[in-house]
Short mmCIF file of C-alpha atoms and ligand atoms in Angstrom, two decimals:
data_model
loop_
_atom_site.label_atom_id
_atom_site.label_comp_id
_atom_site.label_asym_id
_atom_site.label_seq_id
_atom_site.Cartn_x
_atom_site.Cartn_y
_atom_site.Cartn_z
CA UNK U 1 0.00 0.00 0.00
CA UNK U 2 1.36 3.22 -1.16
CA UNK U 3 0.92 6.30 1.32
CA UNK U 4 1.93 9.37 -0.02
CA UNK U 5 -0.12 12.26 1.12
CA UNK U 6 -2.78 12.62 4.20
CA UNK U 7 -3.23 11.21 7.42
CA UNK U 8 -4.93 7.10 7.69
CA UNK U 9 -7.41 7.30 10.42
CA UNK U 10 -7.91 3.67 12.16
CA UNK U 11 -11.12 3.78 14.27
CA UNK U 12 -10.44 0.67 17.21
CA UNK U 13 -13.01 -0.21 19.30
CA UNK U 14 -12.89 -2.67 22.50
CA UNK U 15 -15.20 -3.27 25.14
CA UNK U 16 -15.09 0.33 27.05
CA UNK U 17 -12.89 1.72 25.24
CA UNK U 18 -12.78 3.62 21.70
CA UNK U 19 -9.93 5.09 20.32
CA UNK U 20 -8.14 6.02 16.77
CA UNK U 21 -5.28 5.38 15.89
CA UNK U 22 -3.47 7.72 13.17
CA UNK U 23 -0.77 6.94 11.75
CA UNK U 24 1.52 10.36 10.36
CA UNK U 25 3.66 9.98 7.41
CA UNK U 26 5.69 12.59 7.73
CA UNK U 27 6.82 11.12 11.39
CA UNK U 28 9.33 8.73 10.33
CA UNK U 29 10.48 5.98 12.79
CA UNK U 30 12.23 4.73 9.26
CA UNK U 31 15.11 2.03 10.70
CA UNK U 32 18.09 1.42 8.93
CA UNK U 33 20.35 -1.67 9.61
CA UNK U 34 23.61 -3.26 8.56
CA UNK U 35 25.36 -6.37 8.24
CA UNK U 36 27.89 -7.04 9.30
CA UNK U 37 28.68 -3.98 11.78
CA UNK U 38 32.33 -4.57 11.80
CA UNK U 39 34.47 -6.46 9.66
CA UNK U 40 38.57 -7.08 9.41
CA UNK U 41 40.20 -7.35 6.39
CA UNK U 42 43.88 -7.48 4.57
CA UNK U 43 44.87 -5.01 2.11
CA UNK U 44 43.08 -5.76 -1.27
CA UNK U 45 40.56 -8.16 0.69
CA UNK U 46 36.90 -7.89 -0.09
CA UNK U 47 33.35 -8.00 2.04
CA UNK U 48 29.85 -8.04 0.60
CA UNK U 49 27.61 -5.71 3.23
CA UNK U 50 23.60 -5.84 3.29
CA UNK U 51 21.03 -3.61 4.30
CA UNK U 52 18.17 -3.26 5.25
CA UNK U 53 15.17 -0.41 6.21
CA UNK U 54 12.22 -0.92 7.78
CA UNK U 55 9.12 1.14 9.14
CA UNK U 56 9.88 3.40 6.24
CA UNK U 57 6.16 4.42 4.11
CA UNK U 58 7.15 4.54 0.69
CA UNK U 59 10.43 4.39 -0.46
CA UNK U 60 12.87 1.81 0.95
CA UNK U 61 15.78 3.00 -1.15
CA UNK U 62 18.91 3.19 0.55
CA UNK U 63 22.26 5.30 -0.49
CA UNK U 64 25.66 4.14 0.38
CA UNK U 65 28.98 5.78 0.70
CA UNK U 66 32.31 6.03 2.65
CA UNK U 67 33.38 7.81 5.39
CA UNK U 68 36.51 8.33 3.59
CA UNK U 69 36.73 7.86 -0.24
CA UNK U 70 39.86 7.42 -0.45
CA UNK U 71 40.15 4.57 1.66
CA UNK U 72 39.20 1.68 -0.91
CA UNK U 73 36.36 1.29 -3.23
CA UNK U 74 32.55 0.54 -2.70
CA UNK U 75 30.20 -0.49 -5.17
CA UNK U 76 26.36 -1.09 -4.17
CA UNK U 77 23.30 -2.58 -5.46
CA UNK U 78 20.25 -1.87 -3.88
CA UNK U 79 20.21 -3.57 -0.59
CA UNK U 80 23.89 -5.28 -1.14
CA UNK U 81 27.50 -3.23 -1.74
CA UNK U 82 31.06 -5.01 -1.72
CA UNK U 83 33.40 -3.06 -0.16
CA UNK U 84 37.39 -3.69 -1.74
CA UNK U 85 40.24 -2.38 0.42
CA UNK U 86 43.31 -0.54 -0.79
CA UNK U 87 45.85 -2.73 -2.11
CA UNK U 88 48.20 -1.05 1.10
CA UNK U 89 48.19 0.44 4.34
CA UNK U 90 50.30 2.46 6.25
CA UNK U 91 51.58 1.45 9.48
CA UNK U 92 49.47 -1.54 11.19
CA UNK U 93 46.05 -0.95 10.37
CA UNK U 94 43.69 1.76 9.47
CA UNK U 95 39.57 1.80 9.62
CA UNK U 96 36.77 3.47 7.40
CA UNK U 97 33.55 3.38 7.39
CA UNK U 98 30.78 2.30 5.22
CA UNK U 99 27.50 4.46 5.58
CA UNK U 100 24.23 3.58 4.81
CA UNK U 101 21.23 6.00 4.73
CA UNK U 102 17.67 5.90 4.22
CA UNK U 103 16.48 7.86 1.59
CA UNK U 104 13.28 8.31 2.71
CA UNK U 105 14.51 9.75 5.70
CA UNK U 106 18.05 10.61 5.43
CA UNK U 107 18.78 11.29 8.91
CA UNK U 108 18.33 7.50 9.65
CA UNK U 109 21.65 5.65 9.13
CA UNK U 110 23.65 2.86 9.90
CA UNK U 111 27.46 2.20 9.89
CA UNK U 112 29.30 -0.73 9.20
CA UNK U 113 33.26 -0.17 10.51
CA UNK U 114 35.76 -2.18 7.97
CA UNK U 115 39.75 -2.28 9.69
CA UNK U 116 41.91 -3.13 7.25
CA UNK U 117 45.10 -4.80 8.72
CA UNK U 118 48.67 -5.02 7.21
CA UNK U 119 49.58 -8.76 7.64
CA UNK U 120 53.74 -7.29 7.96
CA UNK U 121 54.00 -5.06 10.54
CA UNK U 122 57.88 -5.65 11.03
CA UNK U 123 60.48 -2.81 11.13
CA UNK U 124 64.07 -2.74 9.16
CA UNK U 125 66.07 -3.84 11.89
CA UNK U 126 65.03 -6.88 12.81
CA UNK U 127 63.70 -6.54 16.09
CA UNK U 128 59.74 -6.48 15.87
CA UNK U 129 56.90 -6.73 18.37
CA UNK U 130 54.25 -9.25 17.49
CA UNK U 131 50.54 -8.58 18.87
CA UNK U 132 47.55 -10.56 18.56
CA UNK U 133 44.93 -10.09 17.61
CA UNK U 134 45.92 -7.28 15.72
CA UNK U 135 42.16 -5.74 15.30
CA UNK U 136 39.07 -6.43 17.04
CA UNK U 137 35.34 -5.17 17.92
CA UNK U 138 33.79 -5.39 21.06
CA UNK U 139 30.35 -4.59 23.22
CA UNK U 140 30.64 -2.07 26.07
CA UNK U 141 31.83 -3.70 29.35
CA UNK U 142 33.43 -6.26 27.42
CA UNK U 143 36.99 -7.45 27.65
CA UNK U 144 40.03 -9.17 25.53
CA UNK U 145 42.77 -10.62 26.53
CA UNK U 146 45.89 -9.56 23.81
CA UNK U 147 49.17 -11.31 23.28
CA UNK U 148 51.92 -9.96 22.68
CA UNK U 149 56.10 -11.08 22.16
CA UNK U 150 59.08 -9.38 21.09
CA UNK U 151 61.40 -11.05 18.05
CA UNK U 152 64.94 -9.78 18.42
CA UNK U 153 65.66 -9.15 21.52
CA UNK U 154 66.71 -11.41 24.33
CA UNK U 155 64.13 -9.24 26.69
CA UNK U 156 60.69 -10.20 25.07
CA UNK U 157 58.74 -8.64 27.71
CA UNK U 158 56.45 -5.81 26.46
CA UNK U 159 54.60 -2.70 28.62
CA UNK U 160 50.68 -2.22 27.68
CA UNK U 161 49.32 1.70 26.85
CA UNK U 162 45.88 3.09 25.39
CA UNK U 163 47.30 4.97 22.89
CA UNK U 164 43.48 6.47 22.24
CA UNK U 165 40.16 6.18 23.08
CA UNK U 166 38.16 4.58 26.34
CA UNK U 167 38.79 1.90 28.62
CA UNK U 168 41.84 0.19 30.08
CA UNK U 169 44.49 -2.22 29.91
CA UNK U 170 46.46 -4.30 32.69
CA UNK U 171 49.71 -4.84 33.16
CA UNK U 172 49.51 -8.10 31.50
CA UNK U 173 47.19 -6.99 28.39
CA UNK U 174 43.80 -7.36 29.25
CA UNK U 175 41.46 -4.46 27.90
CA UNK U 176 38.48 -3.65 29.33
CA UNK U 177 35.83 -1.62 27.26
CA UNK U 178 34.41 1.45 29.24
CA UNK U 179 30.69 0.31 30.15
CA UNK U 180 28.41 3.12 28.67
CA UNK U 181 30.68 5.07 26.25
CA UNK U 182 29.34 8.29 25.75
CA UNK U 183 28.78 7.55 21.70
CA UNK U 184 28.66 4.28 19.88
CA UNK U 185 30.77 3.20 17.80
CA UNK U 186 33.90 4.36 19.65
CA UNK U 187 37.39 3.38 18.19
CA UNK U 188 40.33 2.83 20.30
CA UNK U 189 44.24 2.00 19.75
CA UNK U 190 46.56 0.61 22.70
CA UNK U 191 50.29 -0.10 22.13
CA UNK U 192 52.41 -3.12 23.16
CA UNK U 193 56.23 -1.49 23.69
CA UNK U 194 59.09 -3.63 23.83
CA UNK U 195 60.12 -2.71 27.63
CA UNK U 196 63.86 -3.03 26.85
CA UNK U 197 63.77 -0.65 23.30
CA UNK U 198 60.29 1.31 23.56
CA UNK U 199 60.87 2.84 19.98
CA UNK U 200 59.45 -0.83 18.88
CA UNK U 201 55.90 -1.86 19.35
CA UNK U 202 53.06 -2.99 17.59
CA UNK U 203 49.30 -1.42 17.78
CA UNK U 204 46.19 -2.93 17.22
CA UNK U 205 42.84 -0.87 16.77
CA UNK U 206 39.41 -1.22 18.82
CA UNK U 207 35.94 -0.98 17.84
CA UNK U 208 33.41 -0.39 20.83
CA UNK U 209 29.84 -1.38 19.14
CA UNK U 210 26.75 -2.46 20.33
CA UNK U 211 25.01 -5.42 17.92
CA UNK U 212 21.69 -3.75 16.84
CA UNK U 213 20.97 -6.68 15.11
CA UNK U 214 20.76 -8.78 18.36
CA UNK U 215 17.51 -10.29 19.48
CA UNK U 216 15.63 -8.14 21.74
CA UNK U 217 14.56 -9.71 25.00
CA UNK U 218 11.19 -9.62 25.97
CA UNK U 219 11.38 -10.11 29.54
CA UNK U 220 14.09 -7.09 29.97
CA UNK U 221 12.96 -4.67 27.02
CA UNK U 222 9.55 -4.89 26.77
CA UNK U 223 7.38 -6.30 29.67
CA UNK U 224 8.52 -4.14 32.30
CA UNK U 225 8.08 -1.06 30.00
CA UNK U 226 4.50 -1.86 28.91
CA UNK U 227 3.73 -3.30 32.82
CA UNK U 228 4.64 0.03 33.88
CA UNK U 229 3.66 2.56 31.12
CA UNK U 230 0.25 0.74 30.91
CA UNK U 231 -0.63 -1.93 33.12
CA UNK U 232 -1.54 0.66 35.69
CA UNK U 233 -4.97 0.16 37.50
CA UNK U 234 -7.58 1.27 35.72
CA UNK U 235 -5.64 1.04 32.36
CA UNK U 236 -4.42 -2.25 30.71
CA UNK U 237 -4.32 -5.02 33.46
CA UNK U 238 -5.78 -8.46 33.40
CA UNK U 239 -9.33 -8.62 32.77
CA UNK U 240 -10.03 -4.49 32.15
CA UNK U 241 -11.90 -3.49 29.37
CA UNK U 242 -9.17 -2.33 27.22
CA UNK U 243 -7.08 -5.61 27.61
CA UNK U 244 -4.31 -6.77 29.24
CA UNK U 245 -0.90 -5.17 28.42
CA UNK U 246 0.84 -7.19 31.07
CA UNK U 247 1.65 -10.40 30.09
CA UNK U 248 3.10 -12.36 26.95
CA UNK U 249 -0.43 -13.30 25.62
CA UNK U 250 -2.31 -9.81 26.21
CA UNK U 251 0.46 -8.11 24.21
CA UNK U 252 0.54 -10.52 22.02
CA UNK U 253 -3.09 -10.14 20.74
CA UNK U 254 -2.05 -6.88 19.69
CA UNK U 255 0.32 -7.01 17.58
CA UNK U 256 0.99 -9.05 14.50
CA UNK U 257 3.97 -10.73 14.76
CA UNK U 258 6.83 -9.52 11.77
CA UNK U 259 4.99 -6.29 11.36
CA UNK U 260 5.21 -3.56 13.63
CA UNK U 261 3.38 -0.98 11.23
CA UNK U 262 0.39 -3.23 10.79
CA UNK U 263 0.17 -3.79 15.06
CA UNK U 264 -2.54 -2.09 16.70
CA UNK U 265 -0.06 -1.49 20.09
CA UNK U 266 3.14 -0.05 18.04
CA UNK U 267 0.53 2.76 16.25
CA UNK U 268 -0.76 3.50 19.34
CA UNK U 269 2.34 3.97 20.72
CA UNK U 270 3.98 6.23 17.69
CA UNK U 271 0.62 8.37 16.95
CA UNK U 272 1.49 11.45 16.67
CA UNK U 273 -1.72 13.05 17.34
CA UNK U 274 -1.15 13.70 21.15
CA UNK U 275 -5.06 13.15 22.34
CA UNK U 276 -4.95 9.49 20.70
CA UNK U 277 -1.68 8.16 21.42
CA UNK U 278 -0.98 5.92 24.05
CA UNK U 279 -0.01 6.61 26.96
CA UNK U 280 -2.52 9.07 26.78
CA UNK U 281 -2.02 12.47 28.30
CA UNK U 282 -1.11 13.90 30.83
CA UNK U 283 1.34 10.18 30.91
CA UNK U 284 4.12 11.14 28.96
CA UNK U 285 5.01 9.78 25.54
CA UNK U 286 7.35 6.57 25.45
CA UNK U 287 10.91 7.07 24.85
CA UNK U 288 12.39 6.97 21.58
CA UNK U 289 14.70 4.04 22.73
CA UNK U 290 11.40 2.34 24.25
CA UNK U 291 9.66 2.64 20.97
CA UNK U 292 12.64 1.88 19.07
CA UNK U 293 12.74 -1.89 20.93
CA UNK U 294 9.62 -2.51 20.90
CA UNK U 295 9.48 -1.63 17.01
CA UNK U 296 12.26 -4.27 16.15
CA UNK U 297 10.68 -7.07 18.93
CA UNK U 298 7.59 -6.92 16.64
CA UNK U 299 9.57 -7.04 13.52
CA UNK U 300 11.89 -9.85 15.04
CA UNK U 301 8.82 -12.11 15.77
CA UNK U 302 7.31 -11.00 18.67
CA UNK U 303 8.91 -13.73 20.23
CA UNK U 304 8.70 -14.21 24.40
CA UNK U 305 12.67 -14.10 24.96
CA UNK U 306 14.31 -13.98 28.01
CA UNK U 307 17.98 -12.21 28.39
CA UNK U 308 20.13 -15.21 28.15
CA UNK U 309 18.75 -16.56 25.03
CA UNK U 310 18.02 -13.39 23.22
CA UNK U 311 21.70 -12.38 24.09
CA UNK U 312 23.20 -15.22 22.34
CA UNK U 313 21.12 -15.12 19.55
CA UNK U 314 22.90 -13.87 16.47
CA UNK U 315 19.97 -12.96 13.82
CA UNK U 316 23.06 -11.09 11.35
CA UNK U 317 23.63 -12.92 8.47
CA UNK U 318 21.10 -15.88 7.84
CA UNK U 319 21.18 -16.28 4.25
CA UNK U 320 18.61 -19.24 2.13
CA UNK U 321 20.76 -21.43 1.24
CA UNK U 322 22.73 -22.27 4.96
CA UNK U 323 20.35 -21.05 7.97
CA UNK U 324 17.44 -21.18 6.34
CA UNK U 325 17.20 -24.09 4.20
CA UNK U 326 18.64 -26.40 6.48
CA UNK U 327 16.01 -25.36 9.40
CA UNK U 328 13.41 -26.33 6.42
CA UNK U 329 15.25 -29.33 5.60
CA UNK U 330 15.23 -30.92 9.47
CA UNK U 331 11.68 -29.69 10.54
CA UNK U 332 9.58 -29.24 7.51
CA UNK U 333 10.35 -31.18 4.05
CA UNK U 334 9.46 -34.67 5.91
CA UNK U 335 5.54 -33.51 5.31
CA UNK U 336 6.35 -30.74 2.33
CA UNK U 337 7.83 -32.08 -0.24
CA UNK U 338 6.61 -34.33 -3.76
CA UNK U 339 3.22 -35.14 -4.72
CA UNK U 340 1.78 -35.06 -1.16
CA UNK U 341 3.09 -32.20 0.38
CA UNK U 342 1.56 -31.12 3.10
CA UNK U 343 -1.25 -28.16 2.06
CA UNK U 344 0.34 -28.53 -1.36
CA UNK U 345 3.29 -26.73 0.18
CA UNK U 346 6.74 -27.47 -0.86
CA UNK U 347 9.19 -26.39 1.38
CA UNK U 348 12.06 -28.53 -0.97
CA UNK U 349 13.10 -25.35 -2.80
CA UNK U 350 13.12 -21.62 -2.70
CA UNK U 351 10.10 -21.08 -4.60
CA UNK U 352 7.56 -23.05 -2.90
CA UNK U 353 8.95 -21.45 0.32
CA UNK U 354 9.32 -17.86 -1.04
CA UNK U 355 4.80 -18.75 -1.82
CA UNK U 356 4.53 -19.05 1.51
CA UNK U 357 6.75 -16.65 2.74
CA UNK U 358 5.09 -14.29 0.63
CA UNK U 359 1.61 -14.40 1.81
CA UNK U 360 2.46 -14.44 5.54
CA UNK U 361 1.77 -17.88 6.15
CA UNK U 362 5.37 -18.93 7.02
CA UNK U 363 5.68 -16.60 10.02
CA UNK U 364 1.95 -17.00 10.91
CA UNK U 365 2.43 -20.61 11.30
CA UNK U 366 5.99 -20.83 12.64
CA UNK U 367 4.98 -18.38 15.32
CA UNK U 368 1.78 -20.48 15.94
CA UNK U 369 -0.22 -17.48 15.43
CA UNK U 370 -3.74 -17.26 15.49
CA UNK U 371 -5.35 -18.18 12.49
CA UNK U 372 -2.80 -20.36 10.95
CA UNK U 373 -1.73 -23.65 11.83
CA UNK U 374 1.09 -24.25 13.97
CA UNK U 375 4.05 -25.59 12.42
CA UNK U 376 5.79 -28.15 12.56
CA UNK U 377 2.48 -29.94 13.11
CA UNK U 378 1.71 -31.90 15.81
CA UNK U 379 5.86 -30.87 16.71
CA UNK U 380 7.06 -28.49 19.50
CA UNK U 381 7.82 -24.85 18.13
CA UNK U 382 10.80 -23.94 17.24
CA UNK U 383 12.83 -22.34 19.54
CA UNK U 384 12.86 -18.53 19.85
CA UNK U 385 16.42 -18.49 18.62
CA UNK U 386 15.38 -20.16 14.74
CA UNK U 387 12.09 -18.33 14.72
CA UNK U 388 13.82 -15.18 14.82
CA UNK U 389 16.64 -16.07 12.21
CA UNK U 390 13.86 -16.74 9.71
CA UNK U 391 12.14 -13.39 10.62
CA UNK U 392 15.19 -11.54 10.05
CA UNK U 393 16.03 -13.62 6.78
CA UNK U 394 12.37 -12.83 5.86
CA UNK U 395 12.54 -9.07 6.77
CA UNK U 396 15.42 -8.87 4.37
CA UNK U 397 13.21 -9.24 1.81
CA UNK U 398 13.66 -13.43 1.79
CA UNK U 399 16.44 -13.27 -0.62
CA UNK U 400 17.71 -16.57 -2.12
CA UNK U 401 21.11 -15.91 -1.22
C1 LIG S 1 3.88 -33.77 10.26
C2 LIG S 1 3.77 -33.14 8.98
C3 LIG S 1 4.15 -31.68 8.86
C4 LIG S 1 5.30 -31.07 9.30
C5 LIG S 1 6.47 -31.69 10.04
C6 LIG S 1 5.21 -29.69 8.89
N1 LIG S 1 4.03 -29.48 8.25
FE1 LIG S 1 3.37 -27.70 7.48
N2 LIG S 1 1.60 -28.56 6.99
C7 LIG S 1 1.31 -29.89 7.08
C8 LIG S 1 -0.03 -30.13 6.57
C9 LIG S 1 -0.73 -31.48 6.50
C10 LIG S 1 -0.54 -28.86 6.17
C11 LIG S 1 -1.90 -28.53 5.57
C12 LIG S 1 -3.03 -28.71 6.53
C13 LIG S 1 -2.91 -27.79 7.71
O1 LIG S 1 -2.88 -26.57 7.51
O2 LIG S 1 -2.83 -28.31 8.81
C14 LIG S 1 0.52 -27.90 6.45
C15 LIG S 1 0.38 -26.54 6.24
C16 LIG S 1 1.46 -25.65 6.32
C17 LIG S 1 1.37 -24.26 6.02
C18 LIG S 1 0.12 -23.49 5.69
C19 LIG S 1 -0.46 -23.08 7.02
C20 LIG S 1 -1.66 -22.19 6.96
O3 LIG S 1 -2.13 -21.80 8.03
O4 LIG S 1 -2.08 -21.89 5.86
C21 LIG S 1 2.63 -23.74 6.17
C22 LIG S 1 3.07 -22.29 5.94
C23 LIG S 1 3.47 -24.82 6.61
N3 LIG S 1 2.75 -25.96 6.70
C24 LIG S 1 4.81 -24.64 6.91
C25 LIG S 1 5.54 -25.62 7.59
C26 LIG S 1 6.88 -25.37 8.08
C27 LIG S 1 7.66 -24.07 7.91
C28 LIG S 1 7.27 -26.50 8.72
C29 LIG S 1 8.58 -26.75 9.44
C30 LIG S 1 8.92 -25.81 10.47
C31 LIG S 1 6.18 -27.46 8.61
N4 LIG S 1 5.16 -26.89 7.91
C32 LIG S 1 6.20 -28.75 9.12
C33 LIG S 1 2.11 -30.87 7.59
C34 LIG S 1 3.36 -30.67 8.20
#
């Protein structure tokens, strides 16, 4: 559905309780995401990066560029670049940028950092500090242990420094990422000095980033918001008139899982109109961050995560042809697949799937949503973690990749 111009006036109504709902076009909540978020690379190495926009209203066009041009070549293709670093690099490693912005909205962007390492970072004279790992990315509060040896020299003992950036390093090399840096991403460099000739060392470069892309949990990011921005008494608790906003299954029935634009609860939430919106006045407007998670929790699957799992749950790169068409091949092509496929559904290739993807019945039945029928049938659901690989595969656009 194309909306261009104009306001789209919803009229809801629940037992006790009428309300509209209108969504504004011009208030973007457009989300723009990247993957990866941070790669490392040798000189003349090469990455393919995807993207991806969502909650946008009409145009999910994205541009591309780097933060410095000169610093190898990108070429992009709609939701897909490849990004080719310079054939050398100065010193032991340098980092640029790779920006991607929505066009629909163009202050809503997303970075992916690219380090490029030189694989030689020896000196003339034979004496050289070697570091490991030479490069790496990590979330705040997080810490690596680096490694680090002197060639040369019959003292191989080396003295730890943050040359730049946050954080801290021991005596014997472990970093420790500041906990809440002040701005994300945040780039760092410390320095391991040969203690017996300090004019040798050996740097490597740090990326402090949080993974955007990581599930959102439930239990942390979105129950206790909506429990205590609307399960008040009188308002949404079990059993009142305008439903239950307090547990899994009330907030469930409001939203459609995959879609945050077509759930009743994320355009109340984001109307702009101040006398509709929930909460409603005088309760003050959720926070952009609230909205934010509770935008990409629909979109991920709705799925009731708690911490641990969501936080190991990597949803970045789940491509067809690994991810997605193995999960297919263990839980689904024993019934869909040949002449007596379950539903006439053929889950054996792309194109069957893609059907079925295509009309919402994948998700809807995965999800065990209401009015499809659960899948795998007469199985267990799949966990939280494979449910929300395939929603991120499918909010990609289901590419057969
Ligand atoms: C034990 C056999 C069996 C297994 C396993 C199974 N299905 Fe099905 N599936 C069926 C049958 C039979 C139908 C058609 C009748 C129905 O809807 O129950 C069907 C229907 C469907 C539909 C249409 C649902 C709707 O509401 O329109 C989808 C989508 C689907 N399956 C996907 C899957 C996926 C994905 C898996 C693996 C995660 C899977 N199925 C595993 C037997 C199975």
């Amino acid at each position: 559905m194309l909306i261009t111009m104009g306001f789209v006036l919803f009229v809801l109504r629940e037992a006790g309780c009428d309300y509209n709902i209108t969504t504004n076009p011009d208030k973007s909540l457009v989300v723009v995401s990247v993957s990866p978020q941070a790669v490392t690379l040798t000189p003349s190495g090469e990455i393919t990066l995807t993207a991806a926009v969502t909650h946008f209203q009409h145009d999910s066009t994205l541009t591309w560029s780097l933060s410095d041009p000169n610093i190898g070549q990108l070429s992009s293709n709609g939701g897909t670049a490849v990004y080719k670093a310079p054939a050398s690099v100065p010193g032991t490693a340098m980092s640029v940028s790779v920006l991607v912005q929505s066009v629909e909205d163009p202050t809503k962007t997303a970075q992916a950092v690219i380090t490029i390492v030189n694989p030689d970072t020896s000196g003339t004279t034979g004496v050289k500090v070697l570091l490991s790992p030479l490069a790496i990315t990590l979330s705040p509060g997080k810490s690596q242990q680096f490694h680090a040896t002197v060639l040369g020299l019959t003292t191989t003992t080396v003295t730890w420094q943050l040359v730049s950036g946050f954080g801290t390093i021991t005596a014997d090399g472990t970093y420790s990422a500041p906990g809440s840096p002040a701005s994300l991403p945040t780039f760092g460099i410390i320095r391991a000095s040969s203690t017996a000739d300090p004019t040798r060392y050996a740097d490597a470069t740090i990326t402090i980033m949080n993974s955007a892309d990581s599930l959102v949990c439930f239990e942390r990011d979105i129950l206790p918001v909506l429990t205590g921005s609307c399960g008040m008494s009188g308002c949404h608790t079990p059993g009142a008139g305008p439903g239950d906003l307090t547990s899994y299954d009330g907030i469930l029935s409001r939203v459609v899982s995959g879609s945050a634009r077509s759930s009743r609860l994320y355009l109340a939430i984001t109307n702009f109109d101040i006398a509709r919106r929930m909460p409603p006045p005088p309760r003050s407007i959720l926070s952009p961050v609230q909205i934010i998670a509770i935008g990409r929790w629909i979109d991920q699957g709705a799925l009731k995560t708690s911490c641990s799992a969501g936080s190991q749950c990597d949803t970045t790169s789940v491509h067809y042809s690994d991810f997605v068409r193995t999960t297919m091949a263990t839980y689904c092509i024993g019934c869909h697949t040949g002449a007596t496929a379950g539903g006439g559904i053929d889950l054996s290739s792309y194109g069957g799937l893609a059907k079925v993807t295509a009309n919402g019945r994948l998700m809807g039945s995965i999800t065990f949503s209401q009015g499809f029928s659960a899948m795998p049938k007469l199985g267990p659901r799949l966990d939280d973690c494979t449910i929300a690989k395939i929603q991120a595969w499918v909010n990609r656009g289901y590419p057969n990749d």
